Tab-separated table of C-alpha atoms and ligand atoms in Angstrom:
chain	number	residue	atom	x	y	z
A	1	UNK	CA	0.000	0.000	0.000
A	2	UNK	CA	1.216	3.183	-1.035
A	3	UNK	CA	1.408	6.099	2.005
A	4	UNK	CA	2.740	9.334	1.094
A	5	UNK	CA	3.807	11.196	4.025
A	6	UNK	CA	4.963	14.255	2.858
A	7	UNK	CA	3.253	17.180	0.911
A	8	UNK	CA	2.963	17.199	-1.858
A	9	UNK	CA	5.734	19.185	-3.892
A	10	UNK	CA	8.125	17.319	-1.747
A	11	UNK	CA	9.609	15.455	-4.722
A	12	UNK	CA	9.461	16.566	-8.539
A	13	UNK	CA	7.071	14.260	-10.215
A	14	UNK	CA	3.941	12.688	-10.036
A	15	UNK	CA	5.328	9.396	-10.199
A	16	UNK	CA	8.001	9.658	-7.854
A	17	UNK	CA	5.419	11.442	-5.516
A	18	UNK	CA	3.461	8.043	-5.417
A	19	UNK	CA	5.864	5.141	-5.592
A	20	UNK	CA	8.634	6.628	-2.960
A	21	UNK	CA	7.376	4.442	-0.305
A	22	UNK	CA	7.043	1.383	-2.431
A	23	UNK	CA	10.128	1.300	-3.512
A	24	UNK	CA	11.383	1.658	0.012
A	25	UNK	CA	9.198	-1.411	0.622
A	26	UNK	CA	9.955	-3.627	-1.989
A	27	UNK	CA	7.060	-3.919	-3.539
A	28	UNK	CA	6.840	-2.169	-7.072
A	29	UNK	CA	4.148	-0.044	-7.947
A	30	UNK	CA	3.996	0.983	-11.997
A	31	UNK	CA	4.005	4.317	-12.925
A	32	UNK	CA	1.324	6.000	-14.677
A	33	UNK	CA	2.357	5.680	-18.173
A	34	UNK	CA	2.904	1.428	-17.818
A	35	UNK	CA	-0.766	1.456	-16.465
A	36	UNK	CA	-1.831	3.262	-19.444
A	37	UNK	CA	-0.184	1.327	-22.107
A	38	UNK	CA	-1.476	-2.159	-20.509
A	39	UNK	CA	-4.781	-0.388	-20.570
A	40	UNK	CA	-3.771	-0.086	-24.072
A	41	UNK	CA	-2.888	-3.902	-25.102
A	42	UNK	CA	-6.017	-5.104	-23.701
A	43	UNK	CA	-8.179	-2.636	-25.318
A	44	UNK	CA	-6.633	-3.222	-29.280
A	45	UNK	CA	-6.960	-7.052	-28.077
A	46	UNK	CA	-10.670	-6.241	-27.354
A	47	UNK	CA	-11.255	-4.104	-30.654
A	48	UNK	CA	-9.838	-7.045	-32.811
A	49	UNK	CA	-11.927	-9.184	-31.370
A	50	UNK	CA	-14.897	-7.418	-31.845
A	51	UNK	CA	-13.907	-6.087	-34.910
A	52	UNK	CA	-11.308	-7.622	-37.157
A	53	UNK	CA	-11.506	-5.248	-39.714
A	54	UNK	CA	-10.126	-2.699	-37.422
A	55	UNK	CA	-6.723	-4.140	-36.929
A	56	UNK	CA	-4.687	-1.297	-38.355
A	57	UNK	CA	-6.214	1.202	-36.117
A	58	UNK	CA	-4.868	-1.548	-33.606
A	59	UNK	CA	-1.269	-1.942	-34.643
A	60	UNK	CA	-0.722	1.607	-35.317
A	61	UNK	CA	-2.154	2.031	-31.257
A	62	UNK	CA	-0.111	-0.434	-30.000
A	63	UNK	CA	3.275	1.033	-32.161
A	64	UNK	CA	2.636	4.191	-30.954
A	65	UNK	CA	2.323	3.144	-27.197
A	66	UNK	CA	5.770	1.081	-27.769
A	67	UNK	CA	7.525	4.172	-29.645
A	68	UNK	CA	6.368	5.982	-26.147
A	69	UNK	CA	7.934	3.967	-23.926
A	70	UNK	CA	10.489	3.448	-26.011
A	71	UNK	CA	10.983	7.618	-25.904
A	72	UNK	CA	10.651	7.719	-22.020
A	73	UNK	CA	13.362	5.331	-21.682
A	74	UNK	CA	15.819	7.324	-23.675
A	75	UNK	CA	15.549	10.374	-21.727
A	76	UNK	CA	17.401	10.075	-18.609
A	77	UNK	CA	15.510	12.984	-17.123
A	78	UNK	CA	12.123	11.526	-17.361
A	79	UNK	CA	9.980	10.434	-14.600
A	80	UNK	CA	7.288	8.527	-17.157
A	81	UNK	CA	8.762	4.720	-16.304
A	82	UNK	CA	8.853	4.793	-12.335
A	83	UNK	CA	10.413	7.433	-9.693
A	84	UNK	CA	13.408	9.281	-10.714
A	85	UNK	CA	15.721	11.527	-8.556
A	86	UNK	CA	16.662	14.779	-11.203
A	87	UNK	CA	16.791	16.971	-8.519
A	88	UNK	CA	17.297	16.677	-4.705
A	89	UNK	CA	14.062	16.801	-2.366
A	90	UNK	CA	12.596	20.236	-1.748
A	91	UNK	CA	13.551	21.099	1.680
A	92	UNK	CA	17.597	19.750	0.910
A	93	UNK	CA	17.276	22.010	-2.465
A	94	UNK	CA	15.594	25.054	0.257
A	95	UNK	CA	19.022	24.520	2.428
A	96	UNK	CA	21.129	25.340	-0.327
A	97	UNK	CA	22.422	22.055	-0.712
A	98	UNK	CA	23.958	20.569	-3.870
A	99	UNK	CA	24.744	17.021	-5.334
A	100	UNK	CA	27.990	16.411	-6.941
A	101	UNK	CA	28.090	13.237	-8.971
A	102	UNK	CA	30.769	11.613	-10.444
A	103	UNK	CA	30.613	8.869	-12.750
A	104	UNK	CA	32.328	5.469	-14.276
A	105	UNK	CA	35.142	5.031	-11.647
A	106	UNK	CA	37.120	4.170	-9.499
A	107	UNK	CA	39.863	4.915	-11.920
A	108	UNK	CA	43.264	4.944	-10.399
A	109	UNK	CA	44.597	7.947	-11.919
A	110	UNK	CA	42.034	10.454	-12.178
A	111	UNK	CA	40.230	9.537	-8.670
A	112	UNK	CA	43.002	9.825	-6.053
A	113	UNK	CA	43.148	13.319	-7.378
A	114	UNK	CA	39.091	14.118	-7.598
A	115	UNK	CA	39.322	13.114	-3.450
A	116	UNK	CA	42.324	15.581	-2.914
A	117	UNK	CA	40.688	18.199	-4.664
A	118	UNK	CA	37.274	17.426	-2.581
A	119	UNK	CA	39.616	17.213	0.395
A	120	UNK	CA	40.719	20.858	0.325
A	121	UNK	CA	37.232	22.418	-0.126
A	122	UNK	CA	35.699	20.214	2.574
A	123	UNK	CA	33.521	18.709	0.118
A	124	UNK	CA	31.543	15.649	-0.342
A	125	UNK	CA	30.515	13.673	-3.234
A	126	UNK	CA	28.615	11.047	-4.656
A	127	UNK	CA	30.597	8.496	-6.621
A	128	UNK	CA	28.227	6.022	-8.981
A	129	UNK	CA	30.664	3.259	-9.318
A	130	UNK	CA	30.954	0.229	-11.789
A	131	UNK	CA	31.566	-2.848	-9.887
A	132	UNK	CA	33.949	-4.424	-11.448
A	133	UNK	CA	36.104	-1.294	-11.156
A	134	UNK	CA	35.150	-1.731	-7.531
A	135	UNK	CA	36.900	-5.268	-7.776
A	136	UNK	CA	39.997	-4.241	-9.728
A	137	UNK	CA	40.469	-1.414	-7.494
A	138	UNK	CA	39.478	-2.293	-4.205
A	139	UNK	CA	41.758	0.455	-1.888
A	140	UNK	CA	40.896	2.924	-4.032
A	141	UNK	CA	36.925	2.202	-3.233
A	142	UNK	CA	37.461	1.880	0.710
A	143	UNK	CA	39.884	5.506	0.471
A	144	UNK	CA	35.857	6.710	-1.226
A	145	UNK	CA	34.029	6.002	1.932
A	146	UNK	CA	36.801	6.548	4.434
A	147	UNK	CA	37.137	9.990	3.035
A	148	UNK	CA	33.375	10.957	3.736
A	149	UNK	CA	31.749	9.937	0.322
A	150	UNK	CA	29.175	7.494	-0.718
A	151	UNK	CA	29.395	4.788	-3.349
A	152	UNK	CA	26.128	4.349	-5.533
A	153	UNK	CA	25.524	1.252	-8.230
A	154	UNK	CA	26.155	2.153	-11.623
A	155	UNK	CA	25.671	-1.569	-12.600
A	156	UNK	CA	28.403	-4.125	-12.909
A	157	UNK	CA	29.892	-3.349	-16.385
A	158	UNK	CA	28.659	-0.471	-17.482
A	159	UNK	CA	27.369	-2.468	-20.884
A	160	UNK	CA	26.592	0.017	-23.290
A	161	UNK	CA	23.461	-2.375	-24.275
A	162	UNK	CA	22.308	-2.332	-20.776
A	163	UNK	CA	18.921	-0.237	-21.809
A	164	UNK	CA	18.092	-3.205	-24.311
A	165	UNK	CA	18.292	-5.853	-21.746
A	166	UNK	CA	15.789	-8.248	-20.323
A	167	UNK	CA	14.273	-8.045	-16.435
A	168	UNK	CA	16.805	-10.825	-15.694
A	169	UNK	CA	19.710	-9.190	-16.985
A	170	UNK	CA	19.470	-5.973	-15.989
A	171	UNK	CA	18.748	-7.861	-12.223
A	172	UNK	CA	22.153	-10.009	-12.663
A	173	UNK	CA	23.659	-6.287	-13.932
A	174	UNK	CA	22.289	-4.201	-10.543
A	175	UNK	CA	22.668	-7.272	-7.621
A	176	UNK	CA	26.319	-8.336	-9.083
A	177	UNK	CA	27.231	-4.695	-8.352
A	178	UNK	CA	25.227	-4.792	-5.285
A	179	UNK	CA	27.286	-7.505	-3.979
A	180	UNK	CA	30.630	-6.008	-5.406
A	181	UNK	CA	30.448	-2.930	-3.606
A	182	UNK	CA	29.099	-4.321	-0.348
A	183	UNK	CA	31.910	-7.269	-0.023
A	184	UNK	CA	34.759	-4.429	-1.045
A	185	UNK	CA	33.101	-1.175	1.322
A	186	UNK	CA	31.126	-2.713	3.547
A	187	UNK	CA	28.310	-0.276	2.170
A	188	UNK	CA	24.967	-1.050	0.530
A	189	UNK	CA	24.172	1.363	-2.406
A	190	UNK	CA	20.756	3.103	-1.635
A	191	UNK	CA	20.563	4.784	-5.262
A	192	UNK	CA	21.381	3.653	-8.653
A	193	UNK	CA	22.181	5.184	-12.080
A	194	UNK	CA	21.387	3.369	-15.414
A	195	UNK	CA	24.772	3.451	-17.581
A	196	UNK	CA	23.675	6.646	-20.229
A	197	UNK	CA	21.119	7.158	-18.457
A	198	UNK	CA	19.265	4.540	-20.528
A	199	UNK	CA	16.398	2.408	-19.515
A	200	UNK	CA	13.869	0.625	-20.141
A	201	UNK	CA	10.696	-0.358	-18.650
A	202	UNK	CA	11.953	-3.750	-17.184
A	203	UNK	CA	14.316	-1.743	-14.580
A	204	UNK	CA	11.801	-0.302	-12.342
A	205	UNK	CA	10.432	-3.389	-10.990
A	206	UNK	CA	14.108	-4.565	-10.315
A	207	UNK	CA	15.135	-1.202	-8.195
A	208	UNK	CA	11.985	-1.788	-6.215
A	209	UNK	CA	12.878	-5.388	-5.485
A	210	UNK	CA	16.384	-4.287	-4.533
A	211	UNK	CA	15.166	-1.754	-2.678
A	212	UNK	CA	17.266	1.124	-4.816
A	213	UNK	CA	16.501	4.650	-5.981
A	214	UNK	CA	16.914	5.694	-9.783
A	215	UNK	CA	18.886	8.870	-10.054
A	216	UNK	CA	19.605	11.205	-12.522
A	217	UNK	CA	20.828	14.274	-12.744
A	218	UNK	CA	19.338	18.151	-13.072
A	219	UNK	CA	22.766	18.561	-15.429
A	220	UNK	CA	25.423	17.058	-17.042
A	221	UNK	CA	28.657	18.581	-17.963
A	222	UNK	CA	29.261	15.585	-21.093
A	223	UNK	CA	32.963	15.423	-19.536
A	224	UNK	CA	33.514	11.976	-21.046
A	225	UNK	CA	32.812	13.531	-25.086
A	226	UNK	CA	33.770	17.226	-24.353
A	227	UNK	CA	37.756	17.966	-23.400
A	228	UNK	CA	36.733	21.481	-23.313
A	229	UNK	CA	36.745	22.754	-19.663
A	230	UNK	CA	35.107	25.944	-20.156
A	231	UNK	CA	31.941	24.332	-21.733
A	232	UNK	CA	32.034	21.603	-19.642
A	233	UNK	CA	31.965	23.771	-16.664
A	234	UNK	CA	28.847	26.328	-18.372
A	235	UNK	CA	27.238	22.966	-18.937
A	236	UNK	CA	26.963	22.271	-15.328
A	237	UNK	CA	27.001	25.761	-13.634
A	238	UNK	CA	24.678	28.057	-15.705
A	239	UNK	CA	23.296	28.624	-13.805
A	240	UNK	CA	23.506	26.708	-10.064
A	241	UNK	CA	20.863	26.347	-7.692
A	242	UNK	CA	20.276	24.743	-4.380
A	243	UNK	CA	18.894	21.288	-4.981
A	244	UNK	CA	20.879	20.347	-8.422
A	245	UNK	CA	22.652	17.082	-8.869
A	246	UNK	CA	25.601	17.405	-11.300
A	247	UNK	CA	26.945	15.129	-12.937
A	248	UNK	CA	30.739	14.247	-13.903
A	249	UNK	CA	32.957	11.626	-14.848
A	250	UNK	CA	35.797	10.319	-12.945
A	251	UNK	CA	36.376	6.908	-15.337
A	252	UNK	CA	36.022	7.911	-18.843
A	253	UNK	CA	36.784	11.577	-18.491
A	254	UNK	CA	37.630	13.130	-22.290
A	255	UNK	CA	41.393	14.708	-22.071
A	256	UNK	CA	41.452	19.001	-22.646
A	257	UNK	CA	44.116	20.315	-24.695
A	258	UNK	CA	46.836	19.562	-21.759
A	259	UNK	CA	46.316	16.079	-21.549
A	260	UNK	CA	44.470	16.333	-18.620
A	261	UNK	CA	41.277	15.004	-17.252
A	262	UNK	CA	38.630	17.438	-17.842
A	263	UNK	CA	37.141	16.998	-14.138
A	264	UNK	CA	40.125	18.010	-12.886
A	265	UNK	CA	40.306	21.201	-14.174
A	266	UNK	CA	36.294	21.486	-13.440
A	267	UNK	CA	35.731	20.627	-10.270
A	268	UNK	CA	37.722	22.822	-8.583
A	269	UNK	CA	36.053	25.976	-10.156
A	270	UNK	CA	32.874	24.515	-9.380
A	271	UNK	CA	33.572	24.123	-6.071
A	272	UNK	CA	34.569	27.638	-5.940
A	273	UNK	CA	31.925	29.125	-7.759
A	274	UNK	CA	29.462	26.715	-4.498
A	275	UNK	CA	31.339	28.633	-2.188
A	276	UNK	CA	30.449	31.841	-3.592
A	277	UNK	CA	27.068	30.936	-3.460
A	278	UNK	CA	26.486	29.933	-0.207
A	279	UNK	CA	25.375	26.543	-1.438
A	280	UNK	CA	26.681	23.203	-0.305
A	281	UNK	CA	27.695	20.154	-1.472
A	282	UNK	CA	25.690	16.737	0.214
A	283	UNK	CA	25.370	12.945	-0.502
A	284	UNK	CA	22.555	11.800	-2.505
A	285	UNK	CA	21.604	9.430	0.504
A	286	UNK	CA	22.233	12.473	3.430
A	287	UNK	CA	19.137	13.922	1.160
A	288	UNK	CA	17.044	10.899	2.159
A	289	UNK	CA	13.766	11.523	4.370
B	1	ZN	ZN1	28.398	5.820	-16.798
């Protein structure tokens, strides 16, 4: 049973609004848009039947309903498929605090820097880790947490297919990581982030099972395609407001002209620019209710 104890507004999203608690409680509760489109099925089922001639009406329904869902899940943003963090709650976003992402790691030469750089503005972050990079670089995971930071599930190899999986391999893709990132930080991930973004409409029942969070992000700086530091930083910062989650990239980061990791050269103005603002960085899960 769905109970919704907090106003309204609380969370962005209708959907997200209704299924918070159920995903808490493991029981999965589809979102608006899947209700719909079985609504859909069964009603071109009943038309055929009741009128065979009418079967192109059908198909082009049930197409349509597909290319939908289909659309929802390629838009990282959206909220259509099941709950969604793209921004922090309300009252964390009313504080002034901020959520600093950071993507595709641990990767032994870019992060040891990324927690230096955190170290000297007294910020935290949130690190959505692969878990076999967890596996391969298991000190560098248990520096994350020791330093203050959380580790999130961003699946166990990061396939670049993983939106046009099944419901069984996108659960062998979230529990292996599960596992990987418990046994190496003693930690359980509370949230987790589709590789891309990408989804489909198998993955919500799976995150409700396991008892995770989908989040996204209000921005992205594209710091794995874009070497350019100035755009990458406009990307994320034009403008910044209490309750974004940002998102960079600590494994795959592109290179700027120098060689360099992009983040490196990005973070640190960010940070800056956070300070000015009077806004402050937080954990996805310090954000929880
Ligand atoms: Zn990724």
């Amino acid at each position: 049973m769905a109970h919704v104890d907090k106003p309204l507004g609380e969370f962005p999203g209708f959907a997200l609004r209704m299924n918070q608690q159920d995903t808490l409680s493991g029981r999965w509760a589809p979102a608006p848009l899947l209700y719909a489109s079985a609504a859909l099925h069964v009603g071109a089922a009943a038309a055929l039947l009741a009128q065979p001639g009418a079967w192109p009406w059908a198909l082009w329904a049930v197409f349509a309903n597909h290319a939908a869902l289909a659309g929802a899940g390629l838009w990282p943003r959206s909220q259509l498929l099941g709950p969604n963090w793209n921004r922090l709650p309300m009252r964390v976003g009313m504080a002034g605090g901020v959520a600093i992402t950071i993507d595709d790691g641990p990767d032994p030469n870019v992060t040891p820097q990324v927690l230096d750089q955190l170290d000297r503005h007294h910020a935290c972050a949130t690190f959505f880790c692969v878990g076999e990079q967890v596996l391969l670089f298991r000190d560098l995971a248990q520096e994350i947490v020791r330093r203050g930071h959380s580790i999130e599930n961003h699946s166990q190899r990061h396939r670049h297919n993983f939106s046009l999986l099944g419901p069984n391999g996108i659960s062998k893709e979230i529990s292996r990581a599960q596992d990987s990132i418990f046994q190496v930080t003693g930690s359980r991930p509370e949230f987790f982030r589709a590789p891309a973004g990408l989804r489909n409409p198998f993955l919500d029942p799976v995150l409700a099972r396991l008892r995770l969070r989908l989040a996204s992000w209000t921005r992205r700086g594209f710091d794995t395609v874009d070497g350019n530091a100035q755009s990458v930083y406009r990307r994320l910062a034009n403008p910044l407001r209490g309750g974004d989650i940002l998102l960079l990239h600590d494994g795959n980061a592109a290179r700027g002209g120098d060689g360099e990791p992009v983040i490196l050269e990005v973070l640190p103005r960010l940070l800056d620019a956070l300070n000015l603002l009077e806004l402050k960085p937080v954990t996805l899960r310090s954000a929880l209710p």
